[in-house]
Amino acid sequence: MPTDLNLAPVDALQEGELRTFPTPNDGSPVLLVRHEGQYLAFAAHCPHYGAPLEKGKIVDGRLICPWHHACFRVADGHLCEPPALDNLPTFELREENGRIWVTIPDNPLASIDDANATPTAEVGGALPEEAEARHVDERTFVIVGGGAAGQYAAQTLRTEGFAGRLIVVTADEFEPYDRTKLSKAYLAGKAKPENLPLRQPAFYERHRIELLTNTSVIGLDRKKQELQLAGRPNLAFDKLLLAPGSTPNSLPTLPGHELSGVLILRAQTDANKILRMAGSARQVVIIGASFIGMEVASSLINAERHVTVVAHEKEPFLKVLGPEIGAMFRQLHQEKGVAFAAEAEVAELVGEKNHVTGVRLKTGQLFPADLVVLGVGVRPATYFLQLAFELEKDGGLRVDEYLQAAPNIYAAGDIAHFPLAATGKSTRIEHWRLAQQHGRVAALNMLGRQELYNTTPFFWTQQYGKSLRYAGHAEHYDTIMYHGDVSKQDFLALYTQGDRVVAAAGMNRDADMIFIEALFAKKQMPAAAALKEPVDWQQLARAK
């Protein structure tokens, strides 16, 4: 039976305010929002990672999660932007005798199958019009890659009404899962295998999404519109999305790279190997101070296990975030017991009985190691496209503003060289949320929508419970302007090219980062000269 809640007086909130209210008997809390003079009621936590949405902000009619910037339409909770996969549950609300009453159903709906979804989405079974369309639409759409872009594209195709055959081909042995958890919560033991899948098997069955796992693509015939699969017959397609992701660099010329105990991290199987070996390892060396490398360090360090990071750079994240933020992260790691060998070059990996026992630097210094994890970057997984396309120097595939690489062929995620909305320059970016956004736009364009990809890149990293969020994109920058104190992990960093702010990073500034991303998206970021001192970002975003 639905529950009626006498939630609050009608004057409880000011315009634009968000507030969470508890419910009786430890029920799920309710988020009350006042927007454009009206009250609306939602579930209080983001369906992505459970962030408290009362700490989010409303920008241009969208409720934005404070952690990872999932966006929901305020009018009805409809999902607008990832990384969330589902709509935000909404609750019926009425005003009566000076009070706000909210009706909570027994099982609040939130998935793309619910009443908030687009009319073409199936609810449990097929809608009549979709059942009829199945006999009409004989097309086959194929997606290569079961990662962020591929999964989101498949979901979008179904919710937007595609009724033909839909196949996802992935070399991974698992159904699509949240890769961002691997280096963080999964290796730290805070997430279990059952916490990783993005969707349960029933979702793919219900939406008639065929998953070909453990299947490698070895070639593409553009003229015939066929994929060559390892150990399977060729697969013909009418439309194709290429989203195979990246392959970790493995340092094949480094002496000792073939020793057991030398591992990479990209897939769940890689993380499982690291967990198994880390269980008995007392000395771990991580080669590379990349985001993956540093997140692995924060996950593996404990009282029984020593971790050393060996890196070329003087500070972690030097190129992306700058020396001050890099030094802050290094110091944070050192406080937790992680050792650093900076500006170092590895000469060889040494071992006994075919298992790694140490990492030797070119200086001759030897670090004992029971386990070595390589965090030295990735490259686009486009080996099977070398005969079909003229690839970019880094192995990526160039696409247009619609993410189209060739007639009937689209590309998304890590492999895509796409025109960056802010500059028009062809850019390749390896972000989870961006890959999901690519997947959505590519899916719409496979359906003939002509949707431009014009959103702002955004990513996050979390280490020891400390989160940094980054919006925009700066392959190069002239200066960094700081608001706040980097050493206290309470700051904004603004990256400039001339008088343009091209990117921003922040810690403990979640609300500001929401408005900063909005300013980037609308191309209304003030000139750098106007931002030398702290400003009211909310006022700037809403004044435009």
XYZ file of C-alpha atoms in Angstrom:
544
model
C 0.000 0.000 0.000
C 1.280 3.505 -0.801
C 2.196 5.633 2.208
C 0.993 9.222 2.654
C 3.538 11.389 4.457
C 2.819 14.724 6.100
C 6.208 16.035 5.092
C 6.524 19.773 5.801
C 4.748 23.134 5.943
C 4.161 24.837 2.603
C 6.683 27.560 3.455
C 9.450 25.085 4.346
C 11.725 25.881 1.367
C 12.896 28.965 -0.465
C 12.993 29.098 -4.253
C 15.746 26.804 -5.594
C 16.266 25.075 -2.237
C 16.740 21.309 -1.883
C 16.212 19.555 1.443
C 16.046 15.945 2.561
C 13.322 14.822 4.959
C 13.371 11.546 6.908
C 10.450 9.156 6.695
C 8.934 7.018 9.476
C 10.290 3.612 10.440
C 13.670 4.262 8.819
C 12.085 4.436 5.385
C 13.856 5.936 2.411
C 14.244 9.707 2.837
C 12.544 12.151 0.494
C 14.162 15.062 -1.323
C 11.897 18.096 -1.459
C 12.680 20.680 -4.127
C 11.198 24.103 -4.755
C 11.641 25.077 -8.378
C 9.932 27.915 -10.226
C 7.420 28.285 -7.421
C 6.433 24.616 -7.359
C 7.291 21.801 -4.981
C 8.549 18.459 -6.310
C 9.502 15.302 -4.427
C 12.197 12.788 -5.367
C 14.256 9.975 -3.922
C 16.959 11.614 -1.810
C 19.992 9.788 -3.203
C 21.482 9.582 -6.675
C 20.837 6.191 -8.314
C 24.495 6.079 -9.388
C 26.533 5.869 -6.135
C 23.989 7.144 -3.620
C 25.197 10.745 -3.323
C 22.968 12.999 -1.175
C 21.138 15.074 -3.764
C 20.315 17.872 -1.342
C 23.981 18.833 -1.800
C 23.454 19.030 -5.547
C 22.286 22.051 -7.504
C 19.625 22.928 -10.033
C 20.995 24.437 -13.241
C 18.804 25.220 -16.250
C 16.014 22.943 -15.101
C 18.298 20.031 -14.261
C 19.118 18.579 -10.866
C 22.836 17.767 -10.834
C 24.450 15.217 -8.523
C 27.242 16.751 -6.394
C 29.641 13.833 -6.814
C 29.774 12.702 -10.430
C 27.389 15.152 -12.122
C 24.621 12.822 -13.208
C 21.769 15.078 -14.359
C 18.015 14.639 -13.939
C 15.211 16.738 -15.372
C 13.577 18.563 -12.476
C 10.134 18.357 -14.061
C 9.958 14.562 -13.907
C 13.274 13.030 -12.750
C 14.151 11.847 -16.257
C 17.838 10.980 -16.678
C 19.628 13.540 -18.857
C 23.323 12.759 -18.354
C 25.370 9.837 -16.988
C 27.033 8.318 -15.042
C 23.694 7.304 -13.525
C 21.855 4.723 -15.614
C 18.351 5.242 -14.263
C 15.781 7.955 -13.839
C 15.393 9.541 -10.421
C 12.250 8.255 -8.650
C 9.582 10.919 -8.292
C 6.710 10.954 -5.811
C 3.224 12.386 -5.991
C 2.822 15.546 -3.977
C -0.077 17.726 -2.895
C -0.608 20.782 -0.709
C -3.374 20.505 1.841
C -4.237 22.644 4.876
C -0.920 24.459 4.750
C 1.101 21.227 4.599
C 2.966 19.300 1.924
C 1.904 15.669 1.587
C 3.955 13.121 -0.350
C 2.772 9.670 -1.452
C 5.456 6.973 -1.402
C 4.654 3.764 -3.353
C 5.720 0.396 -2.003
C 8.293 -0.059 -4.764
C 9.466 3.271 -6.166
C 10.301 2.980 -9.838
C 13.619 4.308 -11.071
C 14.850 2.252 -14.009
C 14.625 3.105 -17.676
C 11.686 0.697 -17.776
C 9.537 2.858 -15.540
C 6.855 5.376 -16.253
C 9.414 8.181 -16.508
C 11.066 6.546 -19.482
C 10.435 7.544 -23.053
C 7.210 6.123 -24.485
C 9.051 3.641 -26.679
C 10.720 1.865 -23.757
C 9.323 -1.493 -22.851
C 7.866 -1.954 -19.379
C 8.513 -5.560 -18.423
C 7.270 -6.796 -21.793
C 7.038 -5.021 -25.127
C 4.619 -2.224 -25.798
C 2.159 -3.030 -28.587
C 3.832 -0.671 -31.053
C 7.240 -2.234 -30.341
C 5.872 -5.751 -30.757
C 4.564 -4.702 -34.167
C 7.861 -3.000 -35.003
C 9.746 -6.232 -34.391
C 8.197 -7.642 -37.549
C 9.084 -4.519 -39.532
C 12.581 -3.588 -38.353
C 14.891 -6.304 -39.637
C 18.051 -4.274 -39.181
C 20.983 -5.445 -37.081
C 22.928 -2.958 -35.001
C 26.240 -4.176 -33.571
C 28.266 -2.599 -30.775
C 31.906 -3.597 -30.315
C 32.805 -3.172 -26.657
C 30.963 -3.804 -23.415
C 32.384 -0.875 -21.478
C 30.949 2.514 -20.610
C 30.196 3.613 -24.180
C 28.923 0.264 -25.422
C 26.597 -0.396 -22.505
C 25.148 3.102 -22.545
C 24.644 2.979 -26.296
C 22.778 -0.326 -26.081
C 20.522 1.029 -23.358
C 19.869 4.210 -25.329
C 19.005 2.360 -28.520
C 16.289 0.406 -26.762
C 14.832 3.280 -24.755
C 14.755 5.393 -27.920
C 12.735 2.790 -29.778
C 15.131 0.685 -31.846
C 13.323 -2.641 -32.315
C 15.747 -4.523 -34.546
C 18.421 -7.012 -33.533
C 20.981 -5.532 -31.110
C 24.289 -7.293 -30.422
C 27.104 -6.271 -28.071
C 30.434 -7.977 -28.761
C 33.007 -7.859 -25.967
C 36.338 -9.582 -25.434
C 35.672 -9.455 -21.693
C 34.425 -12.620 -20.024
C 31.961 -10.645 -17.907
C 28.830 -8.749 -18.780
C 29.280 -4.931 -18.697
C 30.519 -3.742 -15.311
C 31.657 -0.569 -13.571
C 35.320 -0.407 -14.453
C 35.869 2.689 -12.291
C 35.446 0.581 -9.153
C 38.296 -1.792 -9.988
C 41.203 0.415 -8.927
C 39.287 1.890 -6.010
C 36.643 0.045 -3.997
C 37.193 -3.399 -5.556
C 40.923 -3.637 -4.848
C 40.352 -2.067 -1.433
C 37.912 -4.859 -0.560
C 34.966 -2.470 -0.226
C 33.164 -3.772 -3.318
C 32.505 -7.410 -4.160
C 32.080 -9.012 -7.593
C 28.314 -8.745 -7.267
C 28.681 -4.957 -6.870
C 30.366 -4.506 -10.256
C 27.767 -5.255 -12.982
C 26.128 -2.194 -14.495
C 22.984 -4.230 -15.121
C 21.716 -7.652 -14.129
C 21.289 -10.379 -16.797
C 17.512 -9.947 -16.744
C 17.924 -6.406 -18.074
C 19.604 -7.613 -21.263
C 17.067 -10.398 -21.685
C 14.138 -8.042 -21.220
C 15.539 -5.546 -23.707
C 16.620 -8.248 -26.178
C 20.263 -7.173 -26.069
C 22.465 -10.063 -27.164
C 25.803 -10.188 -25.344
C 28.667 -12.045 -27.005
C 31.247 -12.233 -24.217
C 34.733 -13.724 -24.572
C 34.581 -12.729 -28.225
C 37.403 -10.868 -29.931
C 36.920 -8.872 -33.106
C 39.826 -9.495 -35.478
C 38.773 -7.543 -38.556
C 36.269 -5.262 -40.258
C 35.133 -5.336 -43.874
C 33.579 -1.921 -44.466
C 32.367 -2.739 -47.972
C 30.522 -5.896 -46.917
C 29.573 -4.372 -43.545
C 30.868 -7.419 -41.695
C 32.947 -8.022 -38.601
C 35.390 -10.898 -38.430
C 35.192 -12.611 -35.044
C 37.691 -15.001 -33.490
C 36.192 -18.491 -33.378
C 32.777 -17.361 -34.642
C 31.161 -16.744 -38.038
C 31.378 -13.278 -39.540
C 28.788 -10.863 -38.188
C 26.917 -8.613 -40.634
C 25.557 -5.262 -39.525
C 23.431 -2.400 -40.774
C 24.901 0.063 -38.274
C 28.070 -0.389 -36.221
C 29.390 1.327 -33.103
C 33.081 0.836 -32.363
C 33.713 1.237 -28.634
C 36.392 -1.333 -27.734
C 38.136 0.898 -25.195
C 41.834 0.744 -24.458
C 44.601 -1.771 -23.919
C 47.067 -1.221 -21.039
C 50.700 -0.695 -21.935
C 52.746 -3.674 -20.761
C 56.376 -2.541 -21.330
C 57.253 -5.506 -23.596
C 60.878 -4.335 -24.046
C 61.569 -4.155 -20.301
C 63.730 -7.087 -19.190
C 61.711 -9.314 -16.893
C 58.306 -8.146 -18.080
C 57.274 -11.774 -18.673
C 57.759 -12.824 -15.028
C 54.729 -13.968 -13.096
C 53.609 -11.414 -10.558
C 53.912 -8.580 -13.095
C 50.358 -7.454 -13.725
C 48.301 -4.814 -15.492
C 44.883 -3.469 -14.551
C 42.142 -2.928 -17.075
C 39.573 -5.699 -16.744
C 37.922 -7.457 -13.827
C 40.076 -10.517 -14.499
C 43.158 -8.300 -14.031
C 41.800 -7.005 -10.724
C 41.066 -10.557 -9.588
C 44.680 -11.543 -10.273
C 45.961 -8.536 -8.330
C 43.705 -9.391 -5.387
C 44.863 -13.008 -5.332
C 48.550 -12.091 -5.384
C 48.165 -9.145 -3.036
C 46.742 -11.453 -0.399
C 50.203 -12.874 0.329
C 52.340 -10.005 -0.995
C 54.287 -7.928 1.500
C 56.160 -5.754 -1.008
C 54.237 -4.173 -3.887
C 55.808 -1.918 -6.498
C 53.660 0.138 -8.821
C 55.386 1.417 -11.934
C 53.784 4.669 -13.027
C 52.093 7.477 -11.106
C 49.036 7.575 -13.371
C 45.530 7.873 -11.961
C 45.207 4.086 -12.117
C 48.607 3.582 -10.499
C 47.911 5.971 -7.648
C 44.421 4.610 -7.032
C 45.865 1.095 -6.885
C 48.446 2.312 -4.366
C 45.753 3.796 -2.151
C 43.755 0.563 -2.347
C 46.587 -1.869 -1.615
C 48.521 -0.102 1.139
C 47.903 -1.479 4.631
C 49.750 -2.283 7.839
C 51.013 -5.633 6.493
C 51.829 -4.549 2.962
C 54.414 -2.000 1.817
C 53.767 -0.126 -1.431
C 56.302 1.797 -3.512
C 55.442 3.937 -6.533
C 58.169 4.330 -9.169
C 57.552 7.193 -11.599
C 59.280 9.188 -14.344
C 57.746 12.447 -13.168
C 58.729 14.495 -10.151
C 55.120 14.515 -8.924
C 52.029 12.440 -9.721
C 49.628 13.862 -12.327
C 52.174 16.539 -13.166
C 51.054 17.107 -16.758
C 47.317 17.063 -16.048
C 46.989 18.738 -12.649
C 50.274 20.590 -12.112
C 53.068 20.322 -9.512
C 51.204 21.723 -6.499
C 48.294 19.296 -6.708
C 50.648 16.473 -7.608
C 52.744 17.198 -4.506
C 49.623 17.280 -2.350
C 48.590 13.816 -3.555
C 52.119 12.482 -3.056
C 52.158 13.778 0.505
C 48.727 12.261 1.124
C 50.053 8.888 0.001
C 53.225 9.228 2.019
C 51.186 9.965 5.143
C 49.476 6.613 4.574
C 52.819 4.819 4.210
C 53.357 4.736 0.434
C 56.976 5.272 -0.638
C 57.960 7.145 -3.810
C 60.854 6.899 -6.219
C 60.364 9.999 -8.351
C 62.170 10.942 -11.573
C 63.235 7.320 -11.790
C 63.770 4.936 -14.702
C 63.317 1.194 -14.409
C 66.193 -0.858 -15.811
C 64.780 -4.345 -15.270
C 62.472 -6.574 -13.315
C 64.372 -9.298 -11.475
C 63.030 -12.631 -10.355
C 63.577 -16.130 -9.074
C 61.881 -19.288 -10.321
C 60.045 -17.239 -12.947
C 58.404 -14.968 -10.340
C 59.229 -11.319 -9.847
C 61.253 -10.474 -6.756
C 62.289 -6.900 -7.393
C 62.425 -3.759 -9.516
C 65.869 -2.402 -10.337
C 66.313 1.237 -11.340
C 68.953 2.505 -13.748
C 70.748 3.958 -10.736
C 71.182 0.395 -9.466
C 68.708 0.780 -6.589
C 66.634 -2.358 -6.062
C 63.115 -2.393 -4.611
C 61.968 -5.801 -3.331
C 58.661 -6.861 -4.855
C 56.303 -9.816 -4.495
C 53.912 -8.066 -6.871
C 54.428 -5.424 -9.571
C 51.520 -3.494 -11.070
C 52.064 -1.539 -14.278
C 50.272 1.802 -14.420
C 51.986 3.290 -17.429
C 49.076 4.324 -19.578
C 46.922 2.744 -22.238
C 46.507 2.759 -26.007
C 43.358 2.502 -28.119
C 42.277 -1.109 -28.711
C 42.084 -0.618 -32.475
C 44.396 -3.400 -33.668
C 41.524 -4.958 -35.655
C 40.881 -1.701 -37.526
C 44.326 -1.194 -39.013
C 43.317 -2.453 -42.474
C 39.888 -0.813 -42.451
C 40.862 2.734 -41.466
C 43.796 5.095 -41.535
C 44.255 5.469 -37.798
C 45.719 8.448 -35.950
C 49.315 8.340 -34.694
C 48.182 7.225 -31.239
C 45.989 4.474 -32.697
C 42.741 6.388 -32.319
C 40.003 6.708 -34.928
C 38.898 10.127 -36.176
C 35.166 10.896 -36.131
C 33.072 13.960 -36.910
C 30.925 15.971 -34.525
C 28.258 13.268 -34.792
C 30.819 10.598 -33.802
C 30.614 9.079 -37.284
C 33.760 7.494 -38.699
C 32.342 6.266 -42.026
C 28.920 5.556 -43.564
C 26.955 3.446 -41.033
C 29.967 3.274 -38.689
C 30.397 5.261 -35.480
C 33.063 5.319 -32.768
C 32.897 6.257 -29.088
C 34.939 6.312 -25.926
C 38.681 5.856 -25.638
C 39.332 5.243 -29.338
C 37.455 8.257 -30.707
C 39.283 11.366 -31.931
C 36.360 13.790 -31.825
C 36.045 17.579 -32.249
C 36.123 19.087 -28.756
C 33.163 21.449 -28.434
C 35.203 24.181 -26.748
C 37.826 24.423 -29.498
C 36.831 22.270 -32.459
C 40.195 20.534 -32.170
C 40.294 16.772 -32.704
C 40.811 15.259 -29.262
C 40.889 11.821 -27.681
C 39.913 11.571 -23.992
C 39.856 8.533 -21.725
C 37.068 9.385 -19.249
C 34.295 7.047 -18.061
C 31.498 9.615 -18.104
C 32.579 10.990 -21.460
C 32.501 7.476 -22.918
C 28.932 7.074 -21.661
C 27.987 10.414 -23.213
C 29.596 9.290 -26.462
C 27.571 6.090 -26.309
C 24.319 8.009 -25.970
C 25.065 10.436 -28.815
C 26.325 7.701 -31.129
C 23.198 5.632 -30.458
C 20.933 8.557 -31.305
C 22.824 9.164 -34.524
C 22.638 5.489 -35.461
C 18.887 6.123 -35.338
C 19.225 9.107 -37.650
C 18.828 11.888 -35.072
C 21.841 14.044 -36.105
C 22.760 14.811 -32.490
C 25.946 16.837 -31.961
C 28.403 15.802 -29.269
C 28.939 19.112 -27.473
C 29.227 18.377 -23.749
C 32.055 19.288 -21.369
C 34.511 16.576 -20.297
C 34.351 15.725 -16.594
C 36.189 13.145 -14.496
C 36.980 12.346 -10.905
C 39.522 10.443 -8.852
C 39.212 9.234 -5.270
C 42.115 8.284 -3.028
C 41.843 7.623 0.726
C 38.325 8.980 0.669
C 39.485 12.290 -0.829
C 37.870 13.188 -4.151
C 39.104 15.513 -6.851
C 36.764 16.569 -9.647
C 37.863 18.016 -12.986
C 35.879 19.771 -15.718
C 37.031 20.939 -19.121
C 40.134 19.820 -20.971
C 43.665 21.219 -21.032
C 46.294 19.319 -22.958
C 48.473 22.372 -22.394
C 48.067 25.377 -20.123
C 50.009 28.537 -19.390
C 49.179 29.144 -15.746
C 47.144 27.768 -12.869
C 45.156 30.136 -10.661
C 44.274 28.822 -7.227
C 41.344 29.712 -4.983
C 41.750 28.128 -1.571
C 44.465 25.969 -0.047
C 45.797 22.976 -2.010
C 47.628 21.587 1.020
C 44.333 21.383 2.926
C 42.536 19.717 -0.001
C 40.122 22.638 -0.155
C 40.629 24.536 -3.390
C 39.775 25.325 -6.968
C 42.466 25.281 -9.631
C 41.749 27.175 -12.862
C 43.874 26.234 -15.888
C 44.391 29.038 -18.386
C 45.541 29.488 -21.968
C 46.133 33.179 -22.464
C 43.079 34.847 -20.955
C 40.862 31.773 -21.390
C 40.067 29.338 -18.589
C 40.060 25.944 -20.283
C 39.730 23.568 -17.326
C 39.177 23.496 -13.582
C 39.896 21.036 -10.781
C 38.528 21.138 -7.277
C 38.504 19.397 -3.929
C 35.818 20.086 -1.328
C 34.200 22.461 -3.842
C 31.439 20.254 -5.210
C 28.852 23.009 -5.678
C 31.359 25.281 -7.425
C 32.348 22.483 -9.813
C 28.707 22.050 -10.853
C 28.442 25.705 -11.847
C 31.887 25.701 -13.460
C 30.930 22.802 -15.703
C 27.722 24.632 -16.618
C 29.693 27.748 -17.602
C 32.011 25.659 -19.778
C 29.063 23.902 -21.405
C 27.389 27.207 -22.299
C 30.709 28.738 -23.395
C 30.172 31.506 -20.868
C 33.245 31.118 -18.672
C 34.540 34.606 -17.728
C 37.992 35.684 -18.811
C 40.856 34.622 -16.568
C 41.538 38.223 -15.547
C 38.103 38.375 -13.901
C 38.764 35.230 -11.854
C 41.992 36.067 -10.067
C 40.089 36.367 -6.800
C 37.349 34.010 -5.471
C 33.952 34.579 -7.075
C 30.356 33.469 -6.585
C 30.157 30.706 -9.189
C 26.447 30.204 -8.668
C 25.751 33.842 -9.413
C 27.966 33.715 -12.506
C 26.224 30.601 -13.850
C 22.740 31.984 -13.275
C 23.486 35.498 -14.498
C 24.314 34.274 -17.984
